[in-house]
Coordinates of C-alpha atoms and ligand atoms in Angstrom, one line a residue:
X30 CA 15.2 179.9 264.2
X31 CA 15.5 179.1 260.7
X32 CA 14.5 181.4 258.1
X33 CA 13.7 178.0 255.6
X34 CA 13.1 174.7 255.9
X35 CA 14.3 171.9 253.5
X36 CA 14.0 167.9 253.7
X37 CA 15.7 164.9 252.6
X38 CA 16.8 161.6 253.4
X39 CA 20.4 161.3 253.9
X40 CA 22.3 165.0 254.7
X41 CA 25.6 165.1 253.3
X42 CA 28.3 167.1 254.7
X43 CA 31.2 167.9 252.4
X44 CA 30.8 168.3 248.7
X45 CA 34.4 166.4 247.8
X46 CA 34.9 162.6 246.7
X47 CA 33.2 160.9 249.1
X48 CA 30.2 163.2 249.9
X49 CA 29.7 163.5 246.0
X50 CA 30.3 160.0 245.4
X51 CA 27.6 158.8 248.4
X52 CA 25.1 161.3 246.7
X53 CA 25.3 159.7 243.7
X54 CA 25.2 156.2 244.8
X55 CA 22.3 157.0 246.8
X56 CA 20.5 158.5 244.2
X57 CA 20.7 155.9 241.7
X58 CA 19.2 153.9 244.3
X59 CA 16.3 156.4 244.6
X60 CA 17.4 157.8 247.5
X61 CA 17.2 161.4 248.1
X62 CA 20.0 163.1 249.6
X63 CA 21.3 167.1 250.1
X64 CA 25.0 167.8 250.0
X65 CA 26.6 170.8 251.8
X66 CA 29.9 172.3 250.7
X67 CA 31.4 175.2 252.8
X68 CA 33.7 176.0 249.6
X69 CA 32.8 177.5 246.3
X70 CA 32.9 174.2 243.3
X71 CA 36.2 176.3 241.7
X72 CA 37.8 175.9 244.8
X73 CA 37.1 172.2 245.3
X74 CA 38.3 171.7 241.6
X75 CA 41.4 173.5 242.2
X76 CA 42.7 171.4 244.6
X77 CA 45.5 168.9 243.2
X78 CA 45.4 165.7 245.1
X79 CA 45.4 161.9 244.4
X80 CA 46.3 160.3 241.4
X81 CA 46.0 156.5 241.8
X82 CA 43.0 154.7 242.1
X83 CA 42.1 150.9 243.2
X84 CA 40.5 148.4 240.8
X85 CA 37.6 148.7 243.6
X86 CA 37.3 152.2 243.0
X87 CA 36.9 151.7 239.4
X88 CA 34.2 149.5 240.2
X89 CA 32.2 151.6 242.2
X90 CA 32.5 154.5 240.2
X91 CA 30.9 152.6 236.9
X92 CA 28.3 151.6 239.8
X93 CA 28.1 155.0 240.0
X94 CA 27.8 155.7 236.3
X95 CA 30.8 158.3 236.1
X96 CA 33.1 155.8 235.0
X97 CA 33.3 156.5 231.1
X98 CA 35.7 159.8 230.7
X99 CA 37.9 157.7 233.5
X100 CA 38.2 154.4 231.0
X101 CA 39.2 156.8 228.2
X102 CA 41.8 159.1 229.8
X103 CA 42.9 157.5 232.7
X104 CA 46.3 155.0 232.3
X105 CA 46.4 151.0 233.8
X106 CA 49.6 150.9 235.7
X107 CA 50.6 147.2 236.1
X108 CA 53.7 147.8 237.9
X109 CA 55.5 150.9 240.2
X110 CA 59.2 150.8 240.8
X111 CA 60.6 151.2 244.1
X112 CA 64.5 152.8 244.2
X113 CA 66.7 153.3 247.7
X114 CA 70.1 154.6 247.4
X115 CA 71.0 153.5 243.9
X116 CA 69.4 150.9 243.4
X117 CA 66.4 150.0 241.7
X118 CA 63.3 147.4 241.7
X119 CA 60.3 147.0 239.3
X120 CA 57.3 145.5 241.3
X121 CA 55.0 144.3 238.8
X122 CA 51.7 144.4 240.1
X123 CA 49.4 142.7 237.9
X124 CA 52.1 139.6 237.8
X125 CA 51.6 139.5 241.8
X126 CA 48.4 139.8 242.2
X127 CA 46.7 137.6 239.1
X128 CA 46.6 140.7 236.9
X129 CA 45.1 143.5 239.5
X130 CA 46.4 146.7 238.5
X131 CA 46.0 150.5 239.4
X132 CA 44.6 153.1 237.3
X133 CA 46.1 157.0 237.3
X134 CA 43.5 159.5 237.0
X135 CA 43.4 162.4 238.8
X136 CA 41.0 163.3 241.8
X137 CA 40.3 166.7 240.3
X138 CA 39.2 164.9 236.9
X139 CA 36.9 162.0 239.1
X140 CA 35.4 165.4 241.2
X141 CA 34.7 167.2 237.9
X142 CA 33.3 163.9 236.6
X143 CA 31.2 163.3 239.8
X144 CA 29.8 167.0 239.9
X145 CA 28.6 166.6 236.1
X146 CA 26.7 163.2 237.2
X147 CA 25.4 164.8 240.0
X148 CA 23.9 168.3 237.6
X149 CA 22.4 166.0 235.0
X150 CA 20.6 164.4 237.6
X151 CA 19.5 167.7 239.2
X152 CA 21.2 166.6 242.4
X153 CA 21.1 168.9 245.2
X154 CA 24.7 170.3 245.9
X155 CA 24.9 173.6 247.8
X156 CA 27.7 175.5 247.8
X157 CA 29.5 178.2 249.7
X158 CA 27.3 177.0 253.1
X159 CA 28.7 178.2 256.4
X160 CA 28.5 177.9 259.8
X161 CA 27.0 174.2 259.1
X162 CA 25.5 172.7 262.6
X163 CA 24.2 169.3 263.0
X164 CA 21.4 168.9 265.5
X165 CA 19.6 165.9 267.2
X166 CA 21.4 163.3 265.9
X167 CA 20.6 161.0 268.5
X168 CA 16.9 161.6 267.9
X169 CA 15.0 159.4 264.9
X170 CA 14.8 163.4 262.9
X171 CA 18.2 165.0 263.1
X172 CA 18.1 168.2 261.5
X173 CA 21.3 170.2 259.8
X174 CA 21.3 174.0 259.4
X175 CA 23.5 176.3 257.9
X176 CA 24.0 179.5 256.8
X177 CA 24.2 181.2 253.3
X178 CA 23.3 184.2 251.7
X179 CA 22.5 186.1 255.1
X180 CA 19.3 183.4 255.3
X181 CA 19.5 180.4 257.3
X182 CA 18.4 177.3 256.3
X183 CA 17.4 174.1 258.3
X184 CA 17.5 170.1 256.4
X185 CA 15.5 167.7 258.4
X186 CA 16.7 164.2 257.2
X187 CA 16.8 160.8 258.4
X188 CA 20.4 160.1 258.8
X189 CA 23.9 162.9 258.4
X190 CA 26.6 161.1 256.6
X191 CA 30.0 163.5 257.5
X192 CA 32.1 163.4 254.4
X193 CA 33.8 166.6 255.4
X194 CA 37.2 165.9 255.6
X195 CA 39.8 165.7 258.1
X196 CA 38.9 169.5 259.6
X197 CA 35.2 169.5 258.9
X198 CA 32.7 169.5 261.8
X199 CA 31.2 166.1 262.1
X200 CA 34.0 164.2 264.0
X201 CA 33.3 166.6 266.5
X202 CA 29.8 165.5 266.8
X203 CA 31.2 162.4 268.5
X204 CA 30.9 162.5 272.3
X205 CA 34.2 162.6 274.1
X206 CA 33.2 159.5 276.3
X207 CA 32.9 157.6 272.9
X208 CA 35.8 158.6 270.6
X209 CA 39.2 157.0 270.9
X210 CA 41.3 159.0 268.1
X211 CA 44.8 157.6 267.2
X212 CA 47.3 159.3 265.9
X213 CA 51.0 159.8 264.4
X214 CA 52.2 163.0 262.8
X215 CA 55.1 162.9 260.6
X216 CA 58.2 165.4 261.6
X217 CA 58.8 166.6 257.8
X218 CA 56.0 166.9 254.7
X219 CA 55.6 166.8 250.8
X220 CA 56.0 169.5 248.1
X221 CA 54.2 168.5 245.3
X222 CA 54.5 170.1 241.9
X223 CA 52.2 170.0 238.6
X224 CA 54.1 170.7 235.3
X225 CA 53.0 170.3 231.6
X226 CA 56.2 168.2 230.6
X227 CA 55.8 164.8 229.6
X228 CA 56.1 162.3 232.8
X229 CA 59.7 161.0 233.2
X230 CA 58.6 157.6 233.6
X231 CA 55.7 155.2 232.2
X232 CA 55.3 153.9 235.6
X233 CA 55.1 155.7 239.2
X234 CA 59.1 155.4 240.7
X235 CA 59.2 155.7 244.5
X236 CA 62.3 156.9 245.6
X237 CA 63.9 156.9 249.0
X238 CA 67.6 158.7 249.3
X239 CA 69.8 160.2 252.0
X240 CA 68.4 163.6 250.8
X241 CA 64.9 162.5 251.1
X242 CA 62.0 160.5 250.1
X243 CA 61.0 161.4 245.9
X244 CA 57.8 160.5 244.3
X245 CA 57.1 161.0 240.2
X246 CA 54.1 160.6 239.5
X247 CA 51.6 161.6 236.2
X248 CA 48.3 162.9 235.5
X249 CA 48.9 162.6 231.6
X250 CA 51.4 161.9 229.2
X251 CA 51.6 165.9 229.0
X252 CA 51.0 166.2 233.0
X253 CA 53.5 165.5 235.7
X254 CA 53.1 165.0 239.3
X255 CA 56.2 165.4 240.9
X256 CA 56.9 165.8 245.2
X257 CA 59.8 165.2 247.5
X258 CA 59.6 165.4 251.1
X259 CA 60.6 168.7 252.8
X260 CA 60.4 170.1 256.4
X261 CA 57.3 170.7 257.7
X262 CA 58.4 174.8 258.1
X263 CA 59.3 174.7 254.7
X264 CA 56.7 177.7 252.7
X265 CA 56.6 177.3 249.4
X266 CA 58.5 181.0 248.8
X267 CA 61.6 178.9 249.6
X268 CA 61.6 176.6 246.7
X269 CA 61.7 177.9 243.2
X270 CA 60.5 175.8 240.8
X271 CA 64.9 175.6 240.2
X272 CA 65.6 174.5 243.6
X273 CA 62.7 172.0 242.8
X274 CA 63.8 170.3 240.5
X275 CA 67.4 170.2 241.4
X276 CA 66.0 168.7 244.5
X277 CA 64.4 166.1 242.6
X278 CA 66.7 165.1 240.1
X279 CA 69.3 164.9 243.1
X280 CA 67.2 161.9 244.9
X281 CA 66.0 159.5 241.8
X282 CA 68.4 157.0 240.6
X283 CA 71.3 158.8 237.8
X284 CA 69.1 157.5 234.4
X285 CA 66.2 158.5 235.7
X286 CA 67.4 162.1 236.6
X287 CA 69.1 162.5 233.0
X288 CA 65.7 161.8 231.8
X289 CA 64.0 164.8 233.4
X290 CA 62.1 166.9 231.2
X291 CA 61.5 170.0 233.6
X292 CA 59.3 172.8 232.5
X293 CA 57.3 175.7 234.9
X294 CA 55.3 174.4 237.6
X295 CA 51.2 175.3 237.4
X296 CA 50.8 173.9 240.9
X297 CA 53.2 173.6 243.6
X298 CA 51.7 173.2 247.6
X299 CA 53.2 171.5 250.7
X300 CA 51.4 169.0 252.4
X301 CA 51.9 167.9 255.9
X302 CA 52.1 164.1 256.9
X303 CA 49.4 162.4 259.2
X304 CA 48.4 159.1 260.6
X305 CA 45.3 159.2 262.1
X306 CA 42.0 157.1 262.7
X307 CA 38.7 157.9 264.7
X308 CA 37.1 154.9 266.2
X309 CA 34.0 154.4 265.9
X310 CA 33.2 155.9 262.7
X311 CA 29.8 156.3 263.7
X312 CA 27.4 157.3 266.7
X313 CA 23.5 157.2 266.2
X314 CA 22.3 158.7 263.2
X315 CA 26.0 160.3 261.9
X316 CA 28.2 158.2 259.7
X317 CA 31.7 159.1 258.7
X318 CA 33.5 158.3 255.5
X319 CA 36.9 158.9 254.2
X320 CA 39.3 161.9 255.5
X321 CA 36.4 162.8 258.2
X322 CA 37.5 159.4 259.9
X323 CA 41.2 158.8 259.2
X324 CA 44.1 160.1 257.8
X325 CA 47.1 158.4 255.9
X326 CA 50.3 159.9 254.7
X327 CA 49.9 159.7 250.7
X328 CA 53.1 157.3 250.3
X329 CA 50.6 154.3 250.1
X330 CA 48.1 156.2 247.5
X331 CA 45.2 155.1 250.2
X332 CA 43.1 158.1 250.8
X333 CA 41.0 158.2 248.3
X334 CA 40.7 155.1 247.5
X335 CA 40.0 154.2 252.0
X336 CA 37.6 156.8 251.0
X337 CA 35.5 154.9 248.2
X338 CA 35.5 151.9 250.5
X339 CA 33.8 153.0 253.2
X340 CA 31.3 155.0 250.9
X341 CA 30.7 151.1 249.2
X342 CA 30.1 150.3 253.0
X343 CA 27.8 153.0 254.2
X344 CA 25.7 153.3 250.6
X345 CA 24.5 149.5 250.7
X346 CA 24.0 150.1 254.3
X347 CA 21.8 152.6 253.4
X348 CA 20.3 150.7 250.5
X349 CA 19.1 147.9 252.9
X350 CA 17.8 150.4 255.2
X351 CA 15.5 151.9 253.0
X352 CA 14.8 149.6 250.4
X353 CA 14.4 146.2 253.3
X354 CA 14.1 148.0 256.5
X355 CA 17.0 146.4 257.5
X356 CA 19.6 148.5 259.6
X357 CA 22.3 145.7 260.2
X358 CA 24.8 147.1 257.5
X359 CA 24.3 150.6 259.5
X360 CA 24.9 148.8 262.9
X361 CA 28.2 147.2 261.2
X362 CA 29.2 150.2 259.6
X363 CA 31.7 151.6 261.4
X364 CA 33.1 147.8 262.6
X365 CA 33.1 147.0 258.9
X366 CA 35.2 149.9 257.6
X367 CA 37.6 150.3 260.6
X368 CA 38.8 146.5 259.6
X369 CA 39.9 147.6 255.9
X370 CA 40.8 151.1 256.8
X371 CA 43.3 149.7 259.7
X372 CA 45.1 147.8 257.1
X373 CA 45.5 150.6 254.6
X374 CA 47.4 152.5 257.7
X375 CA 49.6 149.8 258.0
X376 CA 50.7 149.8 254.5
X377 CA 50.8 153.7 254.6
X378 CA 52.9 153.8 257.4
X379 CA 55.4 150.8 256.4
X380 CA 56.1 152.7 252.8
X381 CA 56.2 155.9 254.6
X382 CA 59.0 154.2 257.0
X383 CA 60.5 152.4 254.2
X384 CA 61.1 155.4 252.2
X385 CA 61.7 158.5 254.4
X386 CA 64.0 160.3 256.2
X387 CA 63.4 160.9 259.7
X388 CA 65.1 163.6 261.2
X389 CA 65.5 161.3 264.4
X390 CA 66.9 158.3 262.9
X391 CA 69.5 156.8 264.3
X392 CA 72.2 154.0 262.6
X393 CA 70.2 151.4 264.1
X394 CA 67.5 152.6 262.1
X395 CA 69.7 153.5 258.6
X396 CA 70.5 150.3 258.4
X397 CA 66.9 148.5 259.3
X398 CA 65.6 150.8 256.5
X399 CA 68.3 149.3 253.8
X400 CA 67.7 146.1 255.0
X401 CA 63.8 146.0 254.0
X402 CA 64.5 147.0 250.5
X403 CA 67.3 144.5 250.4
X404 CA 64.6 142.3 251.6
X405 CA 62.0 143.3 249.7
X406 CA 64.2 143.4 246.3
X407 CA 65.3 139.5 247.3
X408 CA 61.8 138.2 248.2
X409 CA 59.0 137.5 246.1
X410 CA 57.1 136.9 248.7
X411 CA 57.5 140.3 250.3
X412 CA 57.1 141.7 246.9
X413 CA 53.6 139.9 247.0
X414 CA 52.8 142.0 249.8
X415 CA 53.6 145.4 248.6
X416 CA 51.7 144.3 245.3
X417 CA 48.8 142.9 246.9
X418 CA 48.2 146.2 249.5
X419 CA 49.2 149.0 246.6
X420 CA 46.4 147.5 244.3
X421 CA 43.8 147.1 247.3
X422 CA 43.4 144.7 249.6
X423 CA 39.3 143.2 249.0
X424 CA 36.2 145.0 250.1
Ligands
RFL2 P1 38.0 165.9 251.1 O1 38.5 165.7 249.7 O2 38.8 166.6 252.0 O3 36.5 166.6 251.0 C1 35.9 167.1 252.1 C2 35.0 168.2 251.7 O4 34.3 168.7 252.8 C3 34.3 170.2 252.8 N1 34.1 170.7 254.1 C4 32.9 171.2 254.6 N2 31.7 171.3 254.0 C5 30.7 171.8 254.7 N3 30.9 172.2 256.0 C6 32.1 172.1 256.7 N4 32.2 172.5 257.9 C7 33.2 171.5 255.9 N5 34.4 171.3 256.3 C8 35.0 170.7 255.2 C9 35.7 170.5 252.2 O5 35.7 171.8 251.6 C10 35.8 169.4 251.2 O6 35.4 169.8 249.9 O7 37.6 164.5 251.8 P2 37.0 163.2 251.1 O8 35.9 163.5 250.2 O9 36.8 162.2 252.2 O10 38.2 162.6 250.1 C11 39.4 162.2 250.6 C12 40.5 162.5 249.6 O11 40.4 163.8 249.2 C13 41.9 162.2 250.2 O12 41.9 161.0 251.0 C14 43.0 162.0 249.1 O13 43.1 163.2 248.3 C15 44.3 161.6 249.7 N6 45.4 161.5 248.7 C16 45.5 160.4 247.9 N7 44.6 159.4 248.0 C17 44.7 158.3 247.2 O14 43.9 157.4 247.3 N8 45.7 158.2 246.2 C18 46.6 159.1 246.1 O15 47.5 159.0 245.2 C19 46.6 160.3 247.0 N9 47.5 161.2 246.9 C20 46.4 162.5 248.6 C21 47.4 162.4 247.7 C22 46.3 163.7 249.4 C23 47.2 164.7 249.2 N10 47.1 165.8 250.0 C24 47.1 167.1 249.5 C25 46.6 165.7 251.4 C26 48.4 163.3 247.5 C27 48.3 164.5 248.3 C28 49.4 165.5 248.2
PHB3 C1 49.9 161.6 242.9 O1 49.9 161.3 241.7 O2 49.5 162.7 243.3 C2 50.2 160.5 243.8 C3 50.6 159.3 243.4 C4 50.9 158.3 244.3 C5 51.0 158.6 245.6 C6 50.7 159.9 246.1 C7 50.3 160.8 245.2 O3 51.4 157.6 246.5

């Protein structure tokens, strides 16, 4: 038994981009929601994550109305370069694509910005809830408890919305007759460091080299994002921020490396290297957005912004649900999202192919790799491709 009893409309599991975002959305539609967050908000803001964010992003965050801070900090990038083995090519994104480009601003900034939205607003967010349970959810009044504070609390709502992440509860919700997961996991991962030294670059340079994939990447021009692939039972005791950035410098082209301006790192974590997608993303009254429902490796820069597409999905669902009693966008949810979030895997996996070493690789494949860069550098048209996918294929 609960010891209290709250209500709302929509529940929201998981207090990072997508729950937050959702809440928001919903709210500025006049729709009441609760969000539950196992972890304490320092700890959500101290994670370091994406940096690059779709032009459809953008859009939806000024829906949103947390867009201002984002449009003064955070940099247009109309082009990335691509280097493999020596050799180097610009793709410039806004000339492909009829002048689409992406904008670097980091998660942690977009969270921060989202949580201040959500307190002037006197949103609900709680914090530090454990053991959350969802209940019922194939009955019209699901109900979601949890516990905090040695009381426990119940929220009876209309619909749960699991924006929990890849190991949050609601996934699990799905009966095993109904979910078809899919998955690849990677056989290496990527150690990412933060330093306060001035990027090396403008633009983002993707590298792939016989040591191993190499990604710089900025938050800032005082705020670098560096990572190069490592084996997965790599700890982070192993590589001093020297072996770091000896690492590095050893995998980007010569006049990029001479370039490095290395400094101490203020962050430095691995990350492991997933495929993975949940059909359907829904069942009854439970909805899934973002890393609750699939997975990409981060070579694509999807995840976040996968994530704000299906929120955009699943909030004008909701919209017409309450505002016209209509419950088609619900019903083609999960249908709806699966469509876009298939195509972002495909591009995730391609530049993670393109770009990596595989420990399994055989000569066969060497040479397959070196021939889609010598590809893509010859052919506009393939160049089209990269451009049109890395900027966002259309909601
Ligand atoms: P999150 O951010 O994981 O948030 C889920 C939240 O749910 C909470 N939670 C629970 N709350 C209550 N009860 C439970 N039982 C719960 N279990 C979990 C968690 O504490 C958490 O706060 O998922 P969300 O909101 O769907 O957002 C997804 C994005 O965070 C993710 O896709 C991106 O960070 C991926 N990603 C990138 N995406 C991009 O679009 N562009 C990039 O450049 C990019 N770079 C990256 C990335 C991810 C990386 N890592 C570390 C995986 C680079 C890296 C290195
Ligand atoms: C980042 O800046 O953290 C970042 C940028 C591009 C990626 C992945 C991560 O593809």
């Amino acid at each position: 038994m609960a010891d209290k009893r709250l209500t709302t409309s929509v529940a929201i599991i998981g207090g990072g981009p997508s729950g937050l975002l959702l809440s928001q959305l919903l709210h500025l539609n006049g729709i009441e929601t609760i969000v539950l967050e196992r972890r304490s908000r320092d700890y959500v803001l101290s994670r370091i994550r994406a940096g690059v964010l779709e032009s459809g992003l953008v859009a939806l965050l000024e829906e949103a109305r947390v867009a201002e801070r984002l449009h003064r900090e955070g940099e247009k990038h109309g082009g990335v370069e691509i280097a493999y083995r020596g050799e180097s090519l610009r793709v410039a994104l806004d000339e492909l694509t009829e002048g689409d480009v992406v904008t670097v601003y980091g998660q942690t900034e977009l969270t921060r910005d989202l949580y201040e939205a959500r307190d002037a607003m006197d949103g609900v967010v709680i914090h530090e809830a454990d053991n959350v349970q969802l209940h019922e959810l194939d009955a019209t009044s699901p109900f979601v408890t949890f516990d905090r504070g040695g009381e426990t609390t119940a929220i009876h709502c209309d619909f749960v919305a699991g924006c929990d992440g890849f190991h949050g509860v609601s996934r699990s919700m799905l009966p095993a007759e109904i979910i078809r997961p899919f998955e690849r996991v990677y056989p290496f991962g990527w150690l990412g460091v933060l330093s306060e030294t001035p990027p090396v670059a403008d633009e983002l340079i993707y590298a792939g080299h016989d040591r191993g994939f190499a990604l710089c990447s900025l938050r800032s021009r005082m705020l670098s994002r560096y990572y190069v692939q490592c084996p997965l039972e790599d700890n982070i005791s192993d590589w001093s921020d020297d072996r770091f950035w000896d690492e590095l410098r050893s995998r980007l082209p010569t006049d990029v490396a001479n370039g490095l301006v290395t400094g101490p790192s203020i962050e430095k974590s691995i990350a492991p290297l997933r495929s993975f997608v949940c059909e359907p993303m829904s069942w009854k009254r439970l909805f899934l957005a973002g890393d609750a429902a699939h997975i990409v490796p981060p070579t694509g820069a999807k995840g976040l912004n996968l994530a704000a597409s299906d929120i955009h999905y699943l909030f004008r669902a909701f919209v017409d649900f309450y505002k016209d009693d209509d419950e088609g966008g619900l019903q083609a949810y999960s249908e709806k999202a699966l469509a876009r979030v298939w195509k972002a895997e495909r591009f995730s996996w391609w530049m993670t192919q393109l770009l990596h070493q595989f420990p399994e690789s055989s000569a066969f494949d060497q040479r397959i790799q070196q021939s889609e860069f010598d590809y893509l550098k010859s052919s506009h048209a393939a160049q089209v491709a990269l451009a049109e996918n890395y900027v966002g294929l259309p909601y």
